[in-house]
Coordinates of C-alpha atoms and ligand atoms in Angstrom, one line a residue:
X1 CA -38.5 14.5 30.2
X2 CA -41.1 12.7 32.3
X3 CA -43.1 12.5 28.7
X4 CA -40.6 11.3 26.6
X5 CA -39.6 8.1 29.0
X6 CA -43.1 7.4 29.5
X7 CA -43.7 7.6 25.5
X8 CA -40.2 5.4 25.2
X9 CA -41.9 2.8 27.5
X10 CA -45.0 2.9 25.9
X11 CA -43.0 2.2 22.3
X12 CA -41.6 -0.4 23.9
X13 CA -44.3 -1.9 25.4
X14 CA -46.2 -2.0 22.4
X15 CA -43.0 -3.7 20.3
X16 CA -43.4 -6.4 23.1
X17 CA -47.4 -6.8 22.3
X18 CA -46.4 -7.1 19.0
X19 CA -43.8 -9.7 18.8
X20 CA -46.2 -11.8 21.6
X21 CA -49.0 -11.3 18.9
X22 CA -46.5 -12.4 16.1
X23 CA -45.2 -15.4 18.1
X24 CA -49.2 -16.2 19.4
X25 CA -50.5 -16.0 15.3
X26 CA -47.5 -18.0 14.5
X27 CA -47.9 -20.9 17.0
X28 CA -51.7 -20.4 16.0
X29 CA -51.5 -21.3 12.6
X30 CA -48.7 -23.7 12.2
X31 CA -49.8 -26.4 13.9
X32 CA -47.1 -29.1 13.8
X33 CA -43.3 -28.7 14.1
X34 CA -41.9 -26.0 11.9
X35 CA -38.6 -27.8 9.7
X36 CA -36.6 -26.0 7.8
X37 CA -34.8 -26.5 4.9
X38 CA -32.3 -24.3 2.5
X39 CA -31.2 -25.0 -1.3
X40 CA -29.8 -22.6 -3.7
X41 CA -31.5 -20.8 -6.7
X42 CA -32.5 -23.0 -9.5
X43 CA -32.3 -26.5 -7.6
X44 CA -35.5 -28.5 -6.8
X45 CA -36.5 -29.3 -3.3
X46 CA -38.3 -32.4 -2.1
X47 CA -41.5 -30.9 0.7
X48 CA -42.6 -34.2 2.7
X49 CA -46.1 -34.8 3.5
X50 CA -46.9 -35.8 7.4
X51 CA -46.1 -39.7 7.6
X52 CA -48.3 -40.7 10.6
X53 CA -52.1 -40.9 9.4
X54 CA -53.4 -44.1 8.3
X55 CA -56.3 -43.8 5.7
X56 CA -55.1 -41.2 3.9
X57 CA -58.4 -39.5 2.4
X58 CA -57.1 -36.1 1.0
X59 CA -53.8 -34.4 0.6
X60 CA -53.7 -30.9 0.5
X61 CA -50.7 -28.7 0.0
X62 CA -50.0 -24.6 1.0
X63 CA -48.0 -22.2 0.8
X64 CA -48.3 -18.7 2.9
X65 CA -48.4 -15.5 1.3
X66 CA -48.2 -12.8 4.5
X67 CA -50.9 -13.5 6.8
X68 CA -52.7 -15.8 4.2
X69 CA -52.6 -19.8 2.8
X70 CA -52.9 -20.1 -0.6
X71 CA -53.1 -23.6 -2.3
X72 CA -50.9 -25.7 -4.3
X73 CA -52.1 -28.7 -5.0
X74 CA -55.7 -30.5 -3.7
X75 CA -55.7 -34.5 -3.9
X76 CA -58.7 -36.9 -3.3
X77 CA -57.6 -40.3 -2.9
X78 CA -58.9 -42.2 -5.7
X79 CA -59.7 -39.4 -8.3
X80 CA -57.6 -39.3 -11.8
X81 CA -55.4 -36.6 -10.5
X82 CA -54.6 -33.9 -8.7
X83 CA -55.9 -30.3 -8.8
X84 CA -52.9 -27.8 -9.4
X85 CA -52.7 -24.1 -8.4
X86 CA -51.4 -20.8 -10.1
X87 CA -48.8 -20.2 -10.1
X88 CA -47.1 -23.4 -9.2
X89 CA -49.0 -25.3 -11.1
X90 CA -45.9 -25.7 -13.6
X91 CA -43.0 -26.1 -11.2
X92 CA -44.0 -28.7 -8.7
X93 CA -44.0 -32.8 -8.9
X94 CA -46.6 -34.0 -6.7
X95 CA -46.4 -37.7 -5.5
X96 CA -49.9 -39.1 -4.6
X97 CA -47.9 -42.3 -3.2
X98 CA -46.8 -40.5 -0.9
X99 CA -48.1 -37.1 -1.2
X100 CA -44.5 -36.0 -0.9
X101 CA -44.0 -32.4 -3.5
X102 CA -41.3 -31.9 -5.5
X103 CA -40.3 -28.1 -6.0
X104 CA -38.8 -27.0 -9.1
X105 CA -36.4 -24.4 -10.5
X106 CA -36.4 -22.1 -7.3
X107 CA -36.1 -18.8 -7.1
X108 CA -35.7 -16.4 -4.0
X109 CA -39.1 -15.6 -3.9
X110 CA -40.1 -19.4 -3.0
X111 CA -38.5 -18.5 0.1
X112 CA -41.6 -18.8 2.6
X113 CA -44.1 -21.0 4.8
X114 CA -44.9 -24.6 2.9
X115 CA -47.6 -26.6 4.8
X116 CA -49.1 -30.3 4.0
X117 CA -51.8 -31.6 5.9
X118 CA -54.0 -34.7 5.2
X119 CA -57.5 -35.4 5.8
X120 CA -57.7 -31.7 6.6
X121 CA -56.1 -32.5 10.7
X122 CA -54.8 -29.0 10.8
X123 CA -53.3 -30.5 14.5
X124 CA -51.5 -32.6 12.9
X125 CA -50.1 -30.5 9.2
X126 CA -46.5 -30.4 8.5
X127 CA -44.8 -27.5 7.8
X128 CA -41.4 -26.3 6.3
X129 CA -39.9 -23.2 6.0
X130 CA -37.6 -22.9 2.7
X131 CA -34.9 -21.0 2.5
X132 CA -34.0 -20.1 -1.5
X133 CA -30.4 -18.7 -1.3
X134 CA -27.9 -18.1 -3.6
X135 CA -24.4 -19.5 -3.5
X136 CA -21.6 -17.1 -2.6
X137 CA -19.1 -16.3 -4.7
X138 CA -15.5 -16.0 -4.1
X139 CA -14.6 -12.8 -1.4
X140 CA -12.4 -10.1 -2.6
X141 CA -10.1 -9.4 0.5
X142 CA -8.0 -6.3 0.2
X143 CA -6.4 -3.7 2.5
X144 CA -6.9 0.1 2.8
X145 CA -3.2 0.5 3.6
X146 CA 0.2 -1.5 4.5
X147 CA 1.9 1.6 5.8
X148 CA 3.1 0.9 9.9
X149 CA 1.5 3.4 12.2
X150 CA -1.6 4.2 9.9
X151 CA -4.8 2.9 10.5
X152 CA -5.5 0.2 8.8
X153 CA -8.7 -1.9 7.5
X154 CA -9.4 -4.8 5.7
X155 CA -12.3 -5.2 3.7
X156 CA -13.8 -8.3 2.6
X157 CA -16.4 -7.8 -0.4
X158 CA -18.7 -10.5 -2.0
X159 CA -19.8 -9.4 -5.5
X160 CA -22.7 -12.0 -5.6
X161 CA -24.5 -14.5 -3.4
X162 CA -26.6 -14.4 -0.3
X163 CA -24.1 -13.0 2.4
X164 CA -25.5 -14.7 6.1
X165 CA -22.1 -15.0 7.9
X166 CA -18.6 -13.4 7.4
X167 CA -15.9 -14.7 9.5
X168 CA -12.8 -13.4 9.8
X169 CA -9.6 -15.4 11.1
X170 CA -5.7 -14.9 11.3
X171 CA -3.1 -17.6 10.3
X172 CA -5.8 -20.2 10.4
X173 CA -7.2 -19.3 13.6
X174 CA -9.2 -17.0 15.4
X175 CA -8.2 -13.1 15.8
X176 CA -5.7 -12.8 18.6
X177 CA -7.2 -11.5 21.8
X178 CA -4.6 -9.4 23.2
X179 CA -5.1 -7.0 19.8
X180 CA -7.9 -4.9 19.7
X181 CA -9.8 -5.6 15.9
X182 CA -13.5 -3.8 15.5
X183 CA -15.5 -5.0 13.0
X184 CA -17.5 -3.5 11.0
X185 CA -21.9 -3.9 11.4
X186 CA -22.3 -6.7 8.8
X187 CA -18.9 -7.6 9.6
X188 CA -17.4 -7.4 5.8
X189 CA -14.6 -4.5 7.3
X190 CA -12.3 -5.8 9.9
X191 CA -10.3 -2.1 11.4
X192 CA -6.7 -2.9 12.6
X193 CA -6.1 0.6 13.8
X194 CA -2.8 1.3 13.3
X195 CA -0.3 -0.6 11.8
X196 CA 2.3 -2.4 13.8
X197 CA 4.4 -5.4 13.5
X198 CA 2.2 -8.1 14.7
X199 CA -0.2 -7.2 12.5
X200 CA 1.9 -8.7 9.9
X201 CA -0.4 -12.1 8.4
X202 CA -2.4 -13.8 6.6
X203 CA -6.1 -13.3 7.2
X204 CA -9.0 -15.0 6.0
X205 CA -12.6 -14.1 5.4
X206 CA -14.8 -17.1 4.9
X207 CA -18.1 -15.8 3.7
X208 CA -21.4 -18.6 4.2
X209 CA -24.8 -18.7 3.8
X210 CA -26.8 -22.3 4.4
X211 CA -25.9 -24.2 1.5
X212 CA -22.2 -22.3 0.1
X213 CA -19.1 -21.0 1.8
X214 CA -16.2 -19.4 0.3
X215 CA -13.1 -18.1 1.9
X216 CA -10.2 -15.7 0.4
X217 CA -6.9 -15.3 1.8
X218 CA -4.7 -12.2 2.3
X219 CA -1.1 -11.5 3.2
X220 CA -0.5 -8.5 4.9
X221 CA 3.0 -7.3 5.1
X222 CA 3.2 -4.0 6.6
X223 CA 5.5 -1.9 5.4
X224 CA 8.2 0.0 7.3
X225 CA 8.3 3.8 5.8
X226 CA 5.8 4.9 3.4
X227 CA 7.6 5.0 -0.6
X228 CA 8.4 9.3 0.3
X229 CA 10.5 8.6 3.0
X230 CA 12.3 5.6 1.2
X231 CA 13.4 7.9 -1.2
X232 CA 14.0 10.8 1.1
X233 CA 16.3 8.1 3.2
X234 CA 18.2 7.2 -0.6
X235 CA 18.9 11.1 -1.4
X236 CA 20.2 11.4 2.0
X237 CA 22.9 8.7 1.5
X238 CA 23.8 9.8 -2.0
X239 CA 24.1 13.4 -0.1
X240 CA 26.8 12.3 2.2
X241 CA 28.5 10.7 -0.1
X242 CA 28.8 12.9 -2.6
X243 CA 29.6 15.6 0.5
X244 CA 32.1 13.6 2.1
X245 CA 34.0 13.5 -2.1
X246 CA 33.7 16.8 -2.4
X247 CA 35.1 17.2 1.5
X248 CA 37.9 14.9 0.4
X249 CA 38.6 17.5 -2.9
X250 CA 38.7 20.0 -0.2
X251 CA 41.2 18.8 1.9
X252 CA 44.1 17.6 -1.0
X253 CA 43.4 20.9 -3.0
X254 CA 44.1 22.6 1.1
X255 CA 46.8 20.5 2.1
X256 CA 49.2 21.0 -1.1
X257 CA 52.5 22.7 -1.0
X258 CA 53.2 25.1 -2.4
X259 CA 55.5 24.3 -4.7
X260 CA 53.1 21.8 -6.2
X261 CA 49.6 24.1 -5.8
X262 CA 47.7 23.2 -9.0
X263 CA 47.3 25.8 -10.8
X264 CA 45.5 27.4 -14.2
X265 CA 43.1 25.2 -16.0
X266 CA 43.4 22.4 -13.9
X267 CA 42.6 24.2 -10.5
X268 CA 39.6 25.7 -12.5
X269 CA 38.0 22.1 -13.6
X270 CA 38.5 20.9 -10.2
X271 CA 36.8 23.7 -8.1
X272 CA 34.0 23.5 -11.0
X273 CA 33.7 19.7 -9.6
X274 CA 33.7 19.6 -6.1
X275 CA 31.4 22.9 -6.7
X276 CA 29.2 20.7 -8.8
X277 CA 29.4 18.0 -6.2
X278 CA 28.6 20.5 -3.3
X279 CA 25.8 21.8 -5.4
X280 CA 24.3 18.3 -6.4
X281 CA 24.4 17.1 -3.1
X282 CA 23.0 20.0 -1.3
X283 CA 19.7 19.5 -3.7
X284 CA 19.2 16.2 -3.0
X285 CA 19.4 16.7 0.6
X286 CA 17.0 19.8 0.5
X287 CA 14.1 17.7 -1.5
X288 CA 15.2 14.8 1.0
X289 CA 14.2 17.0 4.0
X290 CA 10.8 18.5 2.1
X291 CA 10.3 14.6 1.7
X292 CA 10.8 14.4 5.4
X293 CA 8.7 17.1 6.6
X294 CA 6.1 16.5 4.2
X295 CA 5.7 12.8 5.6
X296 CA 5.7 13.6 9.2
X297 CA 5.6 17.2 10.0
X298 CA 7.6 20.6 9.6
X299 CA 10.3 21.4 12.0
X300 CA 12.1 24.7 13.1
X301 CA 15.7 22.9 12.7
X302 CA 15.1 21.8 8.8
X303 CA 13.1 24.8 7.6
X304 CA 16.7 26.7 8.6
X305 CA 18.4 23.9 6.9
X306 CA 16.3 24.7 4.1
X307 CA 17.4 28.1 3.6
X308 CA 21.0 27.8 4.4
X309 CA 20.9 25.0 1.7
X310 CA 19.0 27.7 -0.7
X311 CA 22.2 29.6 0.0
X312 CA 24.7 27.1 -0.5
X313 CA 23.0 26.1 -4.1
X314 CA 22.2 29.6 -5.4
X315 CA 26.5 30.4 -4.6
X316 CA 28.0 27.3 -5.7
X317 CA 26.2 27.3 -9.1
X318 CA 27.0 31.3 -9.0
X319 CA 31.1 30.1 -8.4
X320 CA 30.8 27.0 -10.8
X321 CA 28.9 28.9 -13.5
X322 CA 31.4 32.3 -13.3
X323 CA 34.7 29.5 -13.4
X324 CA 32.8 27.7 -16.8
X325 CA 31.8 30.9 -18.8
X326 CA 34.2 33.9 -17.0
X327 CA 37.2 32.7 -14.6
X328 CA 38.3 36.3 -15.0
X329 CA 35.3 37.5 -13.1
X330 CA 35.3 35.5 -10.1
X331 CA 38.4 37.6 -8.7
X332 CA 36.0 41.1 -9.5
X333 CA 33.8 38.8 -7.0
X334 CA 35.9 38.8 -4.4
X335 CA 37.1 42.7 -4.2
X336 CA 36.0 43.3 0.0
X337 CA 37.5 40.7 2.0
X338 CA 33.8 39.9 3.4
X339 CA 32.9 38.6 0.2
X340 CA 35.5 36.7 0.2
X341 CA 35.1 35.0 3.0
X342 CA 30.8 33.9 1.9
X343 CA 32.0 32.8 -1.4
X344 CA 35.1 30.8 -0.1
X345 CA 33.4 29.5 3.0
X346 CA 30.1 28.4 1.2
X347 CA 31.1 25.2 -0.1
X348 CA 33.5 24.1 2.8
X349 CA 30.8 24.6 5.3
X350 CA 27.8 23.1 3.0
X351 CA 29.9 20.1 3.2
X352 CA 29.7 20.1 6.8
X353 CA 26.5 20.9 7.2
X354 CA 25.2 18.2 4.6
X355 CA 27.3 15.5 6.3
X356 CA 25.9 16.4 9.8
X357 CA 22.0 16.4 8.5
X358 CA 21.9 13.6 5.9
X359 CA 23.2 11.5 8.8
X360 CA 20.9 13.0 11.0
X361 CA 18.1 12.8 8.4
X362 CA 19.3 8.7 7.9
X363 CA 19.5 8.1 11.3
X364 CA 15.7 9.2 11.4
X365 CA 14.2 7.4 8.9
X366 CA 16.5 4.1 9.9
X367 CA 14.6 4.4 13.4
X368 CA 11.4 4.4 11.7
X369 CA 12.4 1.2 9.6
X370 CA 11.7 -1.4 12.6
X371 CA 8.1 -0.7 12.8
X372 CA 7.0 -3.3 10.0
X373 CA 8.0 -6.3 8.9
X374 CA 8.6 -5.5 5.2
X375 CA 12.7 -5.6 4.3
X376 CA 14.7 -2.6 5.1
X377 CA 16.1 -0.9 2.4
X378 CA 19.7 -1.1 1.4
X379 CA 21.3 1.5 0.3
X380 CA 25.1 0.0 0.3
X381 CA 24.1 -0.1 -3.7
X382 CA 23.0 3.6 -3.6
X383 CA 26.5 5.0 -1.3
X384 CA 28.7 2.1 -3.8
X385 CA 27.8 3.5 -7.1
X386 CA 27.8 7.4 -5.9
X387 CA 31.0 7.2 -3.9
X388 CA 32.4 5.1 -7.5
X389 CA 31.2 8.0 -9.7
X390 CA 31.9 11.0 -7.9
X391 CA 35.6 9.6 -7.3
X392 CA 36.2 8.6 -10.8
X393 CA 35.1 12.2 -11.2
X394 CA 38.1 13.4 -8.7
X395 CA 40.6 10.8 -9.7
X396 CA 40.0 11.4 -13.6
X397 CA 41.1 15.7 -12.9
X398 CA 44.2 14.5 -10.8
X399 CA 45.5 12.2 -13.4
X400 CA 44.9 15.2 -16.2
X401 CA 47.0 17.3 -13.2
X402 CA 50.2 15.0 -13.0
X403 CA 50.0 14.5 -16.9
X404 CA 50.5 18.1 -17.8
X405 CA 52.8 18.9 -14.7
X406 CA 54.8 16.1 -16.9
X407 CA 54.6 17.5 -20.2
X408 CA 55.6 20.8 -18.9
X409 CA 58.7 19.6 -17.2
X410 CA 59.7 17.8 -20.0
X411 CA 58.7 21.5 -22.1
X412 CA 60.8 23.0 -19.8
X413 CA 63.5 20.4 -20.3
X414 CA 63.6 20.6 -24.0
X415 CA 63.5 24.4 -24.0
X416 CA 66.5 24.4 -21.3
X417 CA 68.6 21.7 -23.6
X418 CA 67.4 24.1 -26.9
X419 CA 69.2 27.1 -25.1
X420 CA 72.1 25.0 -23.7
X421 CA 72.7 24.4 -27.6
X422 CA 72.1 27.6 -29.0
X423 CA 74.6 28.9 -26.5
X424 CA 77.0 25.9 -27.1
X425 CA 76.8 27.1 -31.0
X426 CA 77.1 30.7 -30.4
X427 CA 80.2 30.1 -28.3
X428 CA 81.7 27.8 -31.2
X429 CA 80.7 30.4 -34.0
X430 CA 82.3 33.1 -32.1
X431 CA 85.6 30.7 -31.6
X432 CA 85.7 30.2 -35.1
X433 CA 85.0 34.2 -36.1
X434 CA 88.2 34.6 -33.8
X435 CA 91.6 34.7 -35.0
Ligands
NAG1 C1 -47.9 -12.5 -2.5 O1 -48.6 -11.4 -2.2 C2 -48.2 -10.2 -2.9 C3 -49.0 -9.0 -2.4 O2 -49.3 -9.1 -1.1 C4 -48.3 -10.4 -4.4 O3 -47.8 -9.3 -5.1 C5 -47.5 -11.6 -4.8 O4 -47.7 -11.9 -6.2 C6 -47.9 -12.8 -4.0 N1 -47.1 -14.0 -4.3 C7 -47.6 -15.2 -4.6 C8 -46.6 -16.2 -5.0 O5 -48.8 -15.4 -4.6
NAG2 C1 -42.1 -40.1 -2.2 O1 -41.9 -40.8 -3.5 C2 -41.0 -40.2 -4.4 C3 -41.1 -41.0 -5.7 O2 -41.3 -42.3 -5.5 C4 -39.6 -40.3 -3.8 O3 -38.7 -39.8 -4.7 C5 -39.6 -39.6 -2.4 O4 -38.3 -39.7 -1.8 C6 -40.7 -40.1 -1.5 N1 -40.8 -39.3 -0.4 C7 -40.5 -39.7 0.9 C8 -40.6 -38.7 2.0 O5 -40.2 -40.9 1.1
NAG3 C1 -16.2 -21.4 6.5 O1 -17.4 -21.3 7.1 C2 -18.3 -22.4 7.0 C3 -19.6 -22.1 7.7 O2 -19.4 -21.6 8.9 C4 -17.6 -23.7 7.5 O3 -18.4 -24.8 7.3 C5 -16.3 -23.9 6.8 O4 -15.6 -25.0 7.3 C6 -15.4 -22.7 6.9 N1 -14.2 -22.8 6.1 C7 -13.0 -22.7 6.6 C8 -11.9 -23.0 5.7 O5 -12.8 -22.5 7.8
NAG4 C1 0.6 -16.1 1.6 O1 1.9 -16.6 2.1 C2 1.9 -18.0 2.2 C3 3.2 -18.4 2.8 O2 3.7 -17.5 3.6 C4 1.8 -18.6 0.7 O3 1.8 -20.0 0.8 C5 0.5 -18.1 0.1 O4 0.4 -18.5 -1.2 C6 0.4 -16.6 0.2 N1 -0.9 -16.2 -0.3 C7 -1.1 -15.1 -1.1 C8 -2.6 -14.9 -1.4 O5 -0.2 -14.5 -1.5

């Protein structure tokens, strides 16, 4: 233990002599004023010679290579020209004016240490550091997720260019305080945590280096139920609907008297609809609770509801199948009074049931639908179109009911007028066969 803090200080220690030794060769070597200067890839750049020494003698320029100076150009006042170096001996301009250098076509490997002294005063040499960067190109800015109550990150990703700076803002300003953002360690990911409502923005990410700067802009809208749920919350109220029609069937087919209890073929097409209806309904709310649970978690409550809906489904396309193919078999059904009472009751209290949990299941998902700040979902459309075809369905089988209890009163008419005659003839033929 002892060992290891002593070697950790020792580590240290020496990272301290070094950067003092750095700093100490640094201060050593360049003697004037370090300047520095930045310009993108492929430009020129304009390296000034020191301005205050009088007879100018000789100009000599340098450029540093690690620890060591190699030259660029050597110039004695008064000679033809100047001596040029390898390998810049084809990229630089030198102005023996004003010894002043003129560097060409850069690349990012020109990026170093550029020193000019004259008369060979090392005290008095000027020195510039040059910075070769590339220009950044636009940012992509995209999210990782929009869904409320998920974690959420946006990342910010420069295909090209020399990233130095990435800054992140909201609406034009800085990241609110009061919200806890984390960004990432070269700052290009920006974590939200989870999702909420005042999340809900535009956020920039202006991405700089010395000479460029480029900024992208991204509107998040965070979205109240993830696209499961949305449809789990549209099943639901297609579900009641269709229930509360088939509940409706129910009740007029219940409440008849009985001197007008439908009967025969149209009593068959009608308990094959609201069947139907139970059956269709009961589906739609058994994938909308596997929607549910799947989303946020299985519960004790809907796993029942799960099988008593397997129960109602398996029965009522048992019932509606038998009335299509075999009406005469659905009384051999019904022999015990027990069955009886599961075939009867299975529709009547799926209704029930379906009303009571597609609510339940819509009053769920509607609670969950405050959390963002995308639009809620309507679903008058959804409950308007199923409620219109499921009682066009119901309407369409009563008409076909009145019109037939018409035909056969008028049958029963006609036939009662035919045997009025025929007794009205038989009485006159027998008058006549009289005496
Ligand atoms: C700088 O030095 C490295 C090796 O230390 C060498 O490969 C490179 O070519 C040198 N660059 C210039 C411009 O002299
Ligand atoms: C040196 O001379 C050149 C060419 O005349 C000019 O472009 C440059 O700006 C001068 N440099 C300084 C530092 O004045
Ligand atoms: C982006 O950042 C650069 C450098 O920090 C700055 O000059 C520029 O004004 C910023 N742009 C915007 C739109 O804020
Ligand atoms: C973001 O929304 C604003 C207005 O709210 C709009 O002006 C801007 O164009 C949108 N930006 C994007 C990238 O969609």
């Amino acid at each position: 233990m002892l060992i290891c803090f002593f070697l950790d200080t020792l580590g240290k220690g020496c990272a301290f002599v070094a950067v003092l030794l750095v700093v100490f060769q640094w201060t050593s070597e360049a003697a004037g004023p370090l300047e520095r200067k930045a310009a993108a890839v492929g430009t020129s750049v304009l390296l000034s010679a020191p301005d205050n020494i009088k007879d100018i003698n000789f100009i000599q320029w340098e450029y540093q290579n690690g620890t060591t100076w190699y030259f660029i150009v050597q110039y004695y006042v008064g000679s033809q020209k100047p001596t040029l170096y390898p390998p810049y001996e084809n990229r630089v301009v030198f102005y023996s004016l004003n010894g002043s250098l003129l560097l060409e076509n850069l690349q990012e490997t020109d990026s170093r240490v550029y020193k000019a002294s004259i008369n060979l005063i090392e005290s008095e040499a000027r020195t510039t550091l040059l910075k070769v960067l590339r220009p950044v190109s636009q940012p992509q800015i995209w999210s990782s997720s929009s869904l409320a109550g998920s974690p959420i990150e946006l990342f910010c990703n420069v295909p090209g260019g020399t990233v130095e700076n990435i800054d992140w803002e909201k609406e034009g300003g800085p990241l609110p305080q009061e919200r806890c953002y984390l960004l990432s360690e070269n700052d290009s990911v920006l974590h939200i945590g989870k999702g909420g409502k005042s999340d809900c923005g535009s956020y920039s990410c202006n991405v700089s280096n010395e000479i460029s700067w480029q900024e992208s802009l991204l509107n998040l809208t965070i979205v109240d139920i993830s696209p499961p749920l949305e449809l789990a919350l549209k099943m639901s109220a297609i579900a009641v609907v269709f229930a509360l029609v088939s509940g409706m069937g129910f009740f007029v087919l219940c409440c008849q008297s009985e001197k007008k209890r439908i009967k025969g073929e149209n009593w068959r097409w009608m308990i094959i609809f609201i069947q139907v209806l139970v059956c269709v309904s009961s589906i739609l709310l058994f994938a909308a609770t596997v929607l549910w649970m799947h989303e946020e978690g299985p519960s004790a409550a809907f796993i029942v509801l799960e099988i008593l809906l397997v129960y109602v489904i398996i029965v009522t396309v048992l019932i509606s199948a038998t009335l299509v193919y075999q009406p005469a078999k659905l009384s051999g059904f019904k022999t015990k009074p027990w069955q009886r009472v599961i075939l009867d009751s299975a529709a009547p209290g799926a209704v029930i049931l379906v009303v009571l949990f597609a609510s339940l299941l819509l009053q769920k998902i509607s609670q969950l639908q405050d959390r963002g700040c995308s639009q809620t979902v309507d679903l008058t459309g959804y409950a308007v179109i199923s409620a219109v075809i499921s009682l066009f369905g119901l309407i369409t089988l009563f008409i076909w009911y009145h019109r037939s209890q018409r035909d056969q009163r008028e049958n029963k008419r006609h036939s009662k007028e035919e045997a009025d005659q025929e007794v009205q003839q038989e009485l006159r033929e027998d008058m006549l066969q009289r005496p």
